[in-house]
XYZ file of C-alpha atoms in Angstrom:
465
model
C -28.515 39.713 34.272
C -30.883 36.730 34.171
C -30.939 36.722 30.369
C -27.124 36.812 30.293
C -26.980 33.812 32.645
C -29.494 31.945 30.487
C -27.482 32.647 27.322
C -24.344 31.358 29.053
C -26.196 28.245 30.224
C -27.446 27.568 26.678
C -23.897 27.895 25.320
C -22.578 25.442 27.944
C -25.364 22.950 27.175
C -24.741 23.267 23.421
C -21.040 22.585 23.948
C -21.861 19.485 26.022
C -24.167 18.202 23.256
C -21.430 18.625 20.629
C -18.899 16.856 22.858
C -21.366 14.015 23.411
C -21.907 13.683 19.651
C -18.196 13.687 18.940
C -17.219 11.427 21.822
C -15.424 8.284 20.824
C -13.074 5.700 22.280
C -9.418 6.611 22.520
C -8.053 3.507 20.796
C -7.451 3.412 17.044
C -10.083 1.369 15.241
C -11.635 0.578 11.851
C -15.119 1.749 10.889
C -17.115 0.584 7.869
C -19.298 2.814 5.738
C -20.689 2.419 2.230
C -18.451 -0.541 1.477
C -15.319 1.320 2.611
C -13.113 0.450 5.584
C -11.697 3.547 7.258
C -8.913 3.436 9.836
C -9.705 6.000 12.533
C -6.704 7.484 14.400
C -6.725 7.149 18.170
C -8.844 9.771 19.861
C -10.584 10.969 16.679
C -14.388 11.170 16.973
C -16.613 9.588 14.334
C -19.757 11.441 13.231
C -22.499 9.826 11.148
C -23.928 12.803 9.305
C -27.280 11.158 8.565
C -27.955 11.319 12.314
C -26.754 14.951 12.575
C -27.761 16.722 9.317
C -27.010 20.233 10.665
C -23.562 19.323 11.949
C -20.851 21.636 10.577
C -18.318 19.480 8.765
C -15.159 21.224 9.977
C -12.233 20.242 7.778
C -9.809 21.909 10.197
C -10.694 19.518 13.061
C -9.437 15.998 13.717
C -12.593 13.995 13.083
C -14.045 11.385 10.731
C -17.332 12.321 9.048
C -19.396 9.552 7.455
C -22.007 10.606 4.896
C -22.823 13.661 2.849
C -22.589 17.083 4.529
C -26.031 18.609 5.055
C -27.334 21.536 3.030
C -28.143 23.494 6.201
C -24.945 23.192 8.233
C -24.580 25.535 11.226
C -20.996 26.751 10.892
C -19.124 29.616 12.560
C -18.144 32.289 10.032
C -14.566 32.538 11.274
C -13.491 28.892 10.981
C -10.194 28.285 9.171
C -7.117 26.090 9.350
C -5.278 23.314 7.577
C -7.286 20.326 6.353
C -7.240 17.538 8.963
C -10.629 15.818 8.864
C -11.504 12.630 6.990
C -14.768 12.894 5.047
C -16.163 9.627 3.653
C -19.106 10.301 1.327
C -21.421 7.803 -0.407
C -19.966 6.265 -3.553
C -20.048 8.521 -6.597
C -21.372 5.503 -8.513
C -24.686 5.819 -6.670
C -24.888 9.521 -7.510
C -24.152 8.828 -11.176
C -26.852 6.141 -11.302
C -29.393 8.493 -9.741
C -28.473 11.264 -12.164
C -28.989 8.985 -15.157
C -32.473 7.888 -14.040
C -34.108 10.747 -15.955
C -31.385 11.238 -18.542
C -28.581 13.758 -18.750
C -29.466 17.331 -17.869
C -27.911 20.207 -19.820
C -24.676 21.644 -18.489
C -24.987 24.876 -16.531
C -23.348 27.762 -18.342
C -20.566 29.430 -16.331
C -21.075 32.936 -15.025
C -18.299 35.079 -16.464
C -16.953 38.584 -16.107
C -16.723 41.087 -13.297
C -19.340 43.560 -12.142
C -18.863 46.509 -9.771
C -21.389 46.445 -6.962
C -22.080 48.946 -4.202
C -24.103 47.818 -1.201
C -24.166 45.490 1.790
C -22.944 41.918 1.764
C -22.051 39.053 4.085
C -19.752 36.057 4.119
C -20.342 32.680 5.768
C -18.026 29.710 6.213
C -20.437 27.214 4.608
C -22.274 28.257 1.451
C -26.001 28.570 2.305
C -28.541 26.380 0.541
C -30.845 27.699 -2.178
C -33.710 27.566 0.310
C -31.738 29.730 2.756
C -30.785 32.194 0.040
C -34.443 32.496 -0.942
C -35.334 33.198 2.702
C -32.594 35.841 2.879
C -34.075 37.705 -0.082
C -35.787 39.759 2.648
C -32.398 40.802 4.099
C -30.607 44.095 3.318
C -27.748 42.118 1.708
C -27.223 41.502 -1.991
C -23.590 40.313 -2.028
C -22.207 37.097 -0.542
C -18.673 35.859 0.020
C -18.231 32.154 -0.778
C -15.153 30.073 0.024
C -14.248 28.226 -3.159
C -11.135 26.368 -1.952
C -7.645 26.449 -0.481
C -5.667 24.282 1.914
C -6.899 26.325 4.907
C -10.595 26.383 3.995
C -12.284 24.971 7.086
C -15.862 24.207 5.989
C -17.184 21.692 3.491
C -19.223 23.135 0.617
C -21.944 20.721 -0.541
C -24.095 23.606 -1.818
C -21.421 25.321 -3.921
C -22.182 24.046 -7.435
C -22.462 25.701 -10.866
C -26.232 25.338 -10.595
C -26.258 27.141 -7.241
C -24.038 29.957 -8.522
C -26.155 30.386 -11.651
C -29.376 30.426 -9.654
C -28.165 32.996 -7.145
C -26.625 35.309 -9.733
C -29.859 35.044 -11.688
C -31.727 36.082 -8.536
C -29.596 39.229 -8.232
C -26.936 38.083 -5.735
C -23.340 39.255 -6.253
C -20.634 36.661 -5.591
C -17.303 37.340 -3.841
C -15.303 34.116 -4.424
C -12.649 33.631 -1.736
C -9.679 31.259 -1.670
C -8.102 30.379 1.708
C -4.604 29.245 0.786
C -1.240 29.275 2.538
C -0.920 31.940 5.217
C 1.917 34.314 6.084
C 4.920 32.833 7.958
C 3.919 34.832 11.080
C 0.161 34.311 10.728
C -2.187 34.723 13.680
C -3.740 31.401 12.636
C -1.677 28.870 14.546
C -3.436 25.877 12.953
C -2.993 27.113 9.361
C -0.549 25.816 6.778
C 1.963 28.596 6.120
C 3.876 29.711 3.051
C 7.662 29.678 2.898
C 9.636 32.579 4.310
C 11.872 32.337 1.239
C 10.736 34.832 -1.442
C 11.869 32.436 -4.180
C 9.705 29.620 -2.851
C 6.850 32.006 -1.974
C 6.737 33.093 -5.615
C 6.280 29.496 -6.742
C 3.591 28.959 -4.119
C 1.734 32.096 -5.223
C 1.526 30.839 -8.806
C 0.368 27.406 -7.609
C -2.341 28.992 -5.467
C -3.648 30.999 -8.424
C -3.835 27.950 -10.672
C -5.613 25.949 -7.989
C -8.056 28.803 -7.307
C -8.937 29.046 -11.005
C -9.628 25.300 -11.101
C -11.888 25.686 -8.044
C -13.662 28.677 -9.597
C -14.267 26.809 -12.847
C -15.636 23.830 -10.911
C -18.096 26.214 -9.222
C -19.195 27.732 -12.532
C -17.273 31.019 -12.252
C -15.537 31.638 -15.556
C -12.860 34.015 -16.893
C -13.131 37.650 -15.894
C -14.377 36.765 -12.407
C -12.506 38.329 -9.477
C -10.896 35.831 -7.070
C -9.980 37.071 -3.582
C -7.128 35.531 -1.578
C -7.863 35.320 2.165
C -4.629 36.324 3.929
C -5.423 36.435 7.638
C -3.691 38.883 9.981
C -0.005 38.377 10.686
C 2.880 39.980 12.524
C 4.682 42.375 10.206
C 8.388 41.585 10.118
C 10.818 42.298 7.316
C 11.054 38.673 6.174
C 7.346 37.857 6.648
C 6.258 40.967 4.731
C 8.668 40.266 1.876
C 7.505 36.640 1.513
C 3.818 37.552 1.778
C 3.966 40.370 -0.776
C 5.983 38.190 -3.167
C 3.363 35.464 -2.825
C 0.442 37.864 -3.409
C 2.214 39.547 -6.315
C 2.614 36.210 -8.088
C -1.017 35.365 -7.222
C -2.107 38.419 -9.200
C 0.300 37.855 -12.101
C -0.834 34.252 -12.578
C -4.558 35.090 -12.252
C -4.183 37.737 -14.962
C -2.427 35.215 -17.189
C -5.374 32.838 -16.709
C -7.955 35.518 -17.497
C -9.201 36.286 -13.972
C -9.152 39.468 -11.869
C -7.380 39.425 -8.517
C -8.281 40.515 -5.031
C -6.755 40.258 -1.560
C -8.552 40.077 1.789
C -6.522 40.862 4.885
C -6.450 42.719 8.165
C -6.085 46.475 7.745
C -3.122 46.551 10.125
C -1.123 43.775 8.437
C -1.719 42.663 4.843
C -3.551 45.812 3.745
C -0.989 48.062 5.439
C 1.871 46.225 3.692
C 0.164 46.449 0.292
C -0.523 50.159 0.733
C 3.059 50.890 1.788
C 4.495 49.091 -1.253
C 1.969 50.418 -3.788
C 3.818 51.490 -6.934
C 7.027 49.672 -5.924
C 8.319 46.389 -7.310
C 5.317 44.210 -6.469
C 2.303 43.656 -8.724
C -0.748 44.914 -6.861
C -4.168 43.185 -6.748
C -7.057 44.710 -8.671
C -9.198 44.868 -5.527
C -8.647 44.901 -1.759
C -10.922 43.615 0.978
C -10.091 45.156 4.339
C -10.917 43.518 7.672
C -11.500 46.285 10.202
C -14.388 45.612 12.589
C -15.215 49.230 13.343
C -18.902 48.962 12.417
C -18.602 51.605 9.684
C -20.642 50.800 6.578
C -18.278 52.394 4.088
C -15.135 51.577 2.110
C -12.813 53.919 4.012
C -9.742 52.634 5.837
C -7.104 54.375 7.924
C -4.313 52.437 6.170
C -5.482 53.337 2.657
C -5.128 56.829 1.244
C -7.980 58.128 -0.911
C -6.047 57.590 -4.157
C -5.413 53.841 -3.626
C -7.904 51.337 -5.064
C -10.288 54.254 -5.466
C -12.218 53.205 -8.610
C -14.776 50.877 -7.020
C -12.023 48.457 -5.928
C -12.694 48.029 -2.207
C -14.669 45.849 0.176
C -14.791 46.542 3.914
C -15.556 43.771 6.413
C -16.915 45.909 9.227
C -18.189 43.285 11.689
C -17.145 39.776 12.726
C -19.007 36.521 13.316
C -22.527 36.726 14.743
C -25.979 35.276 14.049
C -28.563 37.051 11.915
C -32.025 35.781 10.980
C -34.191 36.545 7.951
C -37.145 34.568 6.680
C -36.940 32.513 9.913
C -33.521 31.244 8.826
C -30.343 31.934 10.829
C -26.744 32.102 9.554
C -23.540 32.994 11.398
C -21.980 35.736 9.258
C -19.466 38.538 8.929
C -20.760 41.882 7.606
C -19.312 43.588 4.524
C -19.743 46.900 2.765
C -19.015 46.298 -0.916
C -17.751 48.910 -3.324
C -15.789 46.642 -5.597
C -15.707 43.808 -8.079
C -17.991 40.799 -7.799
C -18.742 37.894 -10.122
C -20.649 39.191 -13.152
C -24.331 38.713 -13.839
C -25.922 36.857 -16.705
C -27.447 38.905 -19.502
C -30.776 37.172 -18.856
C -32.063 34.515 -16.429
C -32.939 31.060 -17.790
C -36.518 30.861 -19.140
C -37.463 28.205 -16.564
C -35.950 27.451 -13.143
C -37.020 24.571 -10.893
C -35.520 23.867 -7.475
C -36.305 22.948 -3.859
C -37.957 19.726 -5.033
C -39.130 17.701 -2.034
C -41.467 14.727 -1.526
C -43.625 13.725 1.412
C -45.701 10.565 1.140
C -47.997 11.125 -1.847
C -47.110 14.752 -2.600
C -44.290 16.644 -4.310
C -43.464 20.310 -3.671
C -41.298 22.422 -5.980
C -40.259 26.034 -6.558
C -40.779 27.297 -10.119
C -39.602 30.566 -11.659
C -40.416 31.903 -15.130
C -37.579 33.957 -16.607
C -39.673 35.675 -19.262
C -39.845 39.458 -19.411
C -41.851 41.190 -16.709
C -45.484 41.636 -17.681
C -45.655 38.575 -19.943
C -48.015 35.707 -19.042
C -46.113 32.427 -18.690
C -48.378 29.311 -18.995
C -47.048 25.920 -17.951
C -47.792 22.407 -16.809
C -46.387 20.102 -14.116
C -46.491 16.305 -14.617
C -45.536 13.283 -12.544
C -44.919 10.124 -14.605
C -43.849 6.572 -13.772
C -43.680 3.111 -15.345
C -46.337 0.557 -14.492
C -47.651 -2.791 -15.776
C -51.135 -2.282 -17.218
C -53.861 -3.078 -16.548
C -53.206 -2.552 -12.853
C -55.927 -5.009 -11.719
C -55.449 -7.764 -14.335
C -56.481 -11.352 -13.624
C -53.725 -13.829 -12.898
C -52.085 -14.919 -16.141
C -53.674 -12.125 -18.184
C -51.289 -10.276 -20.542
C -49.900 -6.952 -19.256
C -47.745 -4.250 -20.806
C -45.263 -1.923 -19.065
C -45.998 1.655 -20.064
C -45.170 5.143 -18.828
C -48.255 6.635 -17.252
C -49.156 9.933 -15.681
C -49.899 9.863 -11.941
C -50.413 13.617 -11.319
C -50.667 16.825 -13.296
C -51.633 20.455 -12.973
C -51.521 23.593 -15.074
C -50.155 26.912 -13.842
C -49.663 30.479 -14.985
C -46.908 32.803 -13.751
C -46.046 36.367 -14.596
C -42.672 36.925 -16.256
C -39.905 37.094 -13.645
C -42.216 35.682 -10.943
C -41.879 32.487 -8.899
C -44.162 30.248 -6.847
C -43.960 27.067 -4.762
C -46.403 24.447 -6.016
C -47.618 21.294 -4.291
C -48.736 18.346 -6.417
C -50.618 15.302 -5.028
C -50.748 11.850 -6.639
C -54.005 11.003 -8.400
C -56.022 7.867 -7.611
C -53.902 5.632 -9.847
C -50.669 7.016 -8.363
C -51.912 6.488 -4.815
C -52.790 2.872 -5.631
C -49.297 2.213 -6.999
C -47.666 3.842 -3.965
C -49.803 1.810 -1.576
C -48.975 -1.429 -3.408
C -45.217 -0.886 -3.704
C -44.471 1.191 -0.593
C -42.428 3.563 -2.721
C -42.697 5.096 -6.175
C -40.023 6.437 -8.519
C -41.460 9.165 -10.698
C -40.246 11.662 -13.251
C -41.153 15.252 -12.475
C -41.576 17.277 -15.661
C -42.146 21.046 -15.674
C -42.754 22.674 -19.067
C -43.509 26.093 -20.485
C -43.496 27.034 -24.179
C -39.916 26.595 -25.384
C -38.430 25.157 -22.158
C -38.740 22.088 -19.943
C -36.991 20.742 -16.831
C -37.002 17.100 -15.636
C -36.106 15.721 -12.212
C -36.118 12.237 -10.671
C -38.171 11.990 -7.474
C -38.728 9.101 -5.051
C -41.951 8.994 -3.031
C -42.335 6.745 -0.014
C -45.112 5.835 2.374
C -42.722 6.367 5.288
C -42.166 10.085 4.625
């Protein structure tokens, strides 16, 4: 009883903190951020994300978010609804300048094709960071649902990039890309944008949704052959609502096939799945895969609304539990649970020979995660360098000639087994420490190399962190 009271008290306190963060004056006003002037509607809160890096950027809420969404947002798994928020991010010009500091990096190759997977999975509103995914390698899950787009997608996705998708697929994760588009005319989601009750218009909207979903998938590095699942939340089954919804989903599948993608539909067992099962073999084009929402706790692909002969060839996913927190590797995510016996985004034939991520700096040190993609059992030698530009000699007399050269300020050798990874920590040498002390900050190029492959990153070191 005491623990229950304490949990309730913590929830109340957490709610008060969020309200305090979001509190703002009722009158309409103008706020300035990054050279932009933003008119804030009356009553809308303004959140500066730099001050609240774990804040969930909810696109379905009336709020103005200033800054870049954090990589470790704490979002509820069940958030959805039409896009209402205003998100003002730093200028893309600054990002382009930072990216060009070390030179252009090679494009990430898209993951293509579909792969049947059987096992446990989870879905979360905000795509977890690479660091979180690495921590969750100790979990029983090997499939993850990611929300790639749609007018009713509620959470921002700063982590969902082609690099992230390639990394996670290379690490053995199976992707379930999900698109949260227009909902049924009688949807249980009162805040969601709904499709037309007219079958003629619903058909047009279904084709538009498929084209938009493919564009979102391509932007995330998921190429042709990948399965794309439409999230159709539960709805009240009426004659007109069922007809419009099935027409919409039929056109979704037709258009996806025309664009080279496989189709899937997520819905409640008692509404969307029941309607699909009842009309199987009739006039509608059926999805290639179904994802049933039935929170009965059963870790299998069975469903009372689906007979054994429907979607029976590894074409089902079962969401068996709703939103709750789980923790692995000391990292917590709010998730739904899934049993997967269906199509996921395909795997690469082989991982890249060298992967570098989770690069972080603290004062005079740089930490980084390195993985060698060589075959298991092979020895993978490599070297890590930190380089910067400096005027030499460093301690020249006043008026003495000096030349600006690129110099090394830290280095170390390493050896990994094929397929193995390790987090390294590299400290500045004496010359690098002197430069950092003199300038207060230091821009360096991080270079990681093994025979036949190299990766470069721009890193900024500062005395203040």
